[in-house]
XYZ file of N, CA and C in Angstrom:
240
model
N 128.804 70.910 -9.778
C 130.052 71.587 -10.044
C 130.128 71.922 -11.524
N 130.896 72.918 -11.841
C 131.130 73.300 -13.234
C 132.616 73.194 -13.515
N 132.950 72.572 -14.648
C 134.336 72.492 -15.096
C 134.406 72.971 -16.544
N 135.544 73.485 -16.907
C 135.784 73.900 -18.292
C 136.516 72.749 -18.967
N 136.014 72.326 -20.118
C 136.614 71.217 -20.852
C 137.149 71.745 -22.180
N 138.417 71.456 -22.447
C 139.076 71.883 -23.675
C 139.345 70.681 -24.562
N 139.244 70.885 -25.870
C 139.505 69.824 -26.845
C 140.580 70.303 -27.808
N 141.501 69.412 -28.139
C 142.609 69.779 -29.009
C 142.737 68.827 -30.197
N 143.410 69.323 -31.214
C 143.751 68.569 -32.419
C 142.502 67.977 -33.074
N 142.563 66.713 -33.451
C 141.429 66.121 -34.171
C 140.190 65.952 -33.299
N 140.330 65.969 -31.964
C 139.156 65.936 -31.090
C 138.336 67.213 -31.307
N 139.032 68.339 -31.373
C 138.366 69.624 -31.610
C 137.668 69.608 -32.972
N 138.348 69.079 -33.969
C 137.771 69.020 -35.311
C 136.555 68.103 -35.354
N 136.644 66.950 -34.698
C 135.550 65.977 -34.725
C 134.293 66.517 -34.033
N 134.477 67.308 -32.987
C 133.328 67.807 -32.229
C 132.879 69.193 -32.662
N 133.710 69.862 -33.454
C 133.336 71.184 -33.938
C 133.362 72.264 -32.880
N 134.141 72.057 -31.834
C 134.279 73.075 -30.778
C 135.621 72.892 -30.089
N 136.105 73.968 -29.505
C 137.389 73.858 -28.807
C 137.237 73.848 -27.289
N 136.056 74.212 -26.781
C 135.852 74.224 -25.331
C 134.360 74.268 -25.014
N 134.044 73.877 -23.786
C 132.679 73.993 -23.292
C 132.693 73.956 -21.771
N 131.651 74.488 -21.173
C 131.442 74.407 -19.735
C 130.538 73.201 -19.483
N 130.909 72.368 -18.519
C 130.124 71.172 -18.225
C 129.737 71.203 -16.748
N 128.448 70.963 -16.494
C 127.940 70.918 -15.124
C 127.583 69.477 -14.772
N 127.949 69.073 -13.583
C 127.640 67.739 -13.105
C 128.530 67.385 -11.934
N 128.376 66.185 -11.438
C 129.214 65.685 -10.348
C 130.084 64.578 -10.908
N 131.391 64.774 -10.877
C 132.329 63.823 -11.468
C 133.415 63.485 -10.450
N 133.539 62.200 -10.134
C 134.541 61.776 -9.174
C 135.951 61.923 -9.759
N 136.078 61.620 -11.056
C 137.379 61.703 -11.700
C 137.187 62.029 -13.184
N 138.290 62.162 -13.894
C 138.222 62.524 -15.309
C 137.551 61.430 -16.118
N 137.731 60.188 -15.741
C 137.057 59.087 -16.445
C 135.530 59.263 -16.385
N 135.004 59.622 -15.219
C 133.561 59.842 -15.079
C 133.104 61.016 -15.939
N 133.901 62.060 -16.014
C 133.588 63.201 -16.877
C 133.564 62.764 -18.335
N 134.590 62.029 -18.746
C 134.644 61.542 -20.128
C 133.436 60.651 -20.436
N 133.111 59.739 -19.542
C 131.968 58.851 -19.756
C 130.664 59.643 -19.881
N 130.520 60.682 -19.062
C 129.340 61.549 -19.128
C 129.255 62.225 -20.497
N 130.381 62.756 -20.975
C 130.392 63.437 -22.267
C 130.068 62.485 -23.412
N 130.632 61.282 -23.380
C 130.363 60.297 -24.430
C 128.882 59.907 -24.417
N 128.311 59.734 -23.233
C 126.906 59.345 -23.114
C 125.959 60.430 -23.636
N 126.388 61.692 -23.577
C 125.575 62.801 -24.081
C 125.395 62.740 -25.591
N 126.344 62.136 -26.274
C 126.324 62.110 -27.729
C 127.156 63.243 -28.300
N 127.707 63.001 -29.486
C 128.535 64.009 -30.131
C 129.963 64.061 -29.626
N 130.285 63.233 -28.645
C 131.629 63.198 -28.072
C 132.248 61.805 -28.214
N 131.786 61.035 -29.191
C 132.225 59.646 -29.347
C 133.735 59.498 -29.462
N 134.393 60.476 -30.045
C 135.837 60.406 -30.226
C 136.566 60.277 -28.882
N 135.950 60.737 -27.799
C 136.580 60.640 -26.475
C 136.585 59.222 -25.926
N 135.869 58.313 -26.563
C 135.824 56.925 -26.109
C 137.057 56.136 -26.543
N 137.932 56.744 -27.319
C 139.145 56.057 -27.776
C 139.987 55.592 -26.592
N 140.615 54.444 -26.770
C 141.459 53.895 -25.703
C 142.725 54.725 -25.505
N 143.291 55.233 -26.585
C 144.519 56.028 -26.480
C 144.164 57.510 -26.503
N 144.004 58.042 -25.318
C 143.578 59.416 -25.133
C 144.463 60.021 -24.056
N 144.830 61.266 -24.220
C 145.611 61.945 -23.190
C 144.730 63.013 -22.555
N 145.030 63.332 -21.305
C 144.251 64.359 -20.624
C 145.159 65.164 -19.697
N 144.659 66.333 -19.355
C 145.371 67.205 -18.424
C 144.346 67.855 -17.505
N 144.776 68.096 -16.296
C 143.942 68.822 -15.321
C 144.699 70.073 -14.926
N 144.112 71.210 -15.180
C 144.743 72.496 -14.862
C 146.154 72.590 -15.436
N 146.262 72.209 -16.719
C 147.488 72.300 -17.520
C 148.595 71.337 -17.106
N 148.265 70.291 -16.358
C 149.255 69.274 -16.006
C 148.764 67.919 -16.480
N 149.602 67.219 -17.236
C 149.227 65.891 -17.715
C 148.845 65.002 -16.544
N 147.859 64.159 -16.762
C 147.401 63.269 -15.702
C 146.755 62.033 -16.317
N 146.247 61.170 -15.477
C 145.561 59.962 -15.901
C 144.057 60.154 -15.723
N 143.290 59.230 -16.277
C 141.839 59.317 -16.184
C 141.314 59.192 -14.757
N 142.109 58.639 -13.844
C 141.654 58.498 -12.463
C 141.938 59.744 -11.610
N 142.390 60.821 -12.236
C 142.652 62.083 -11.538
C 141.325 62.677 -11.055
N 141.240 63.082 -9.791
C 140.003 63.679 -9.280
C 139.667 64.980 -10.010
N 138.388 65.295 -10.057
C 137.913 66.540 -10.653
C 137.292 67.386 -9.548
N 137.714 68.644 -9.477
C 137.201 69.576 -8.473
C 136.482 70.727 -9.160
N 135.548 71.369 -8.474
C 134.847 72.502 -9.068
C 135.834 73.554 -9.580
N 135.572 74.061 -10.776
C 136.420 75.090 -11.358
C 137.627 74.567 -12.114
N 137.842 73.256 -12.113
C 138.978 72.693 -12.842
C 138.840 72.938 -14.336
N 139.987 72.934 -14.999
C 140.041 72.969 -16.456
C 140.615 71.620 -16.891
N 139.818 70.882 -17.657
C 140.206 69.548 -18.106
C 140.400 69.601 -19.617
N 141.519 69.079 -20.080
C 141.805 69.053 -21.524
C 141.911 67.617 -21.999
N 141.345 67.363 -23.179
C 141.457 66.066 -23.831
C 142.148 66.249 -25.166
N 143.081 65.343 -25.475
C 143.765 65.409 -26.760
C 144.258 64.015 -27.137
N 144.383 63.769 -28.435
C 144.839 62.444 -28.871
C 146.335 62.275 -28.577
N 146.738 61.027 -28.469
C 148.160 60.762 -28.278
C 148.897 61.180 -29.530
N 150.143 61.545 -29.364
C 150.955 62.010 -30.475
C 151.946 60.927 -30.841
N 152.030 60.640 -32.115
C 153.019 59.670 -32.572
C 153.957 60.370 -33.522
N 155.168 59.952 -33.504
C 156.180 60.551 -34.380
C 156.745 59.513 -35.320
N 157.485 59.959 -36.248
C 158.070 59.035 -37.205
C 159.402 59.486 -37.691
């Protein structure tokens, strides 16, 4: 399957890209994230406090991934 992965804020800056196409078989977003981290260059995604969205809707890492999905990763936002 192929999914489009988007990166926002400091994740985009750390990886030097805002999006990529990823091919593989992923049961859920956690498996996709683990695959990306294992590839190298995506270490920032290993952070414990990470937010994600599937097809523009916030979700958890256990959200299933389907062919053609758009998955976004972004850091949590804190205010003051």
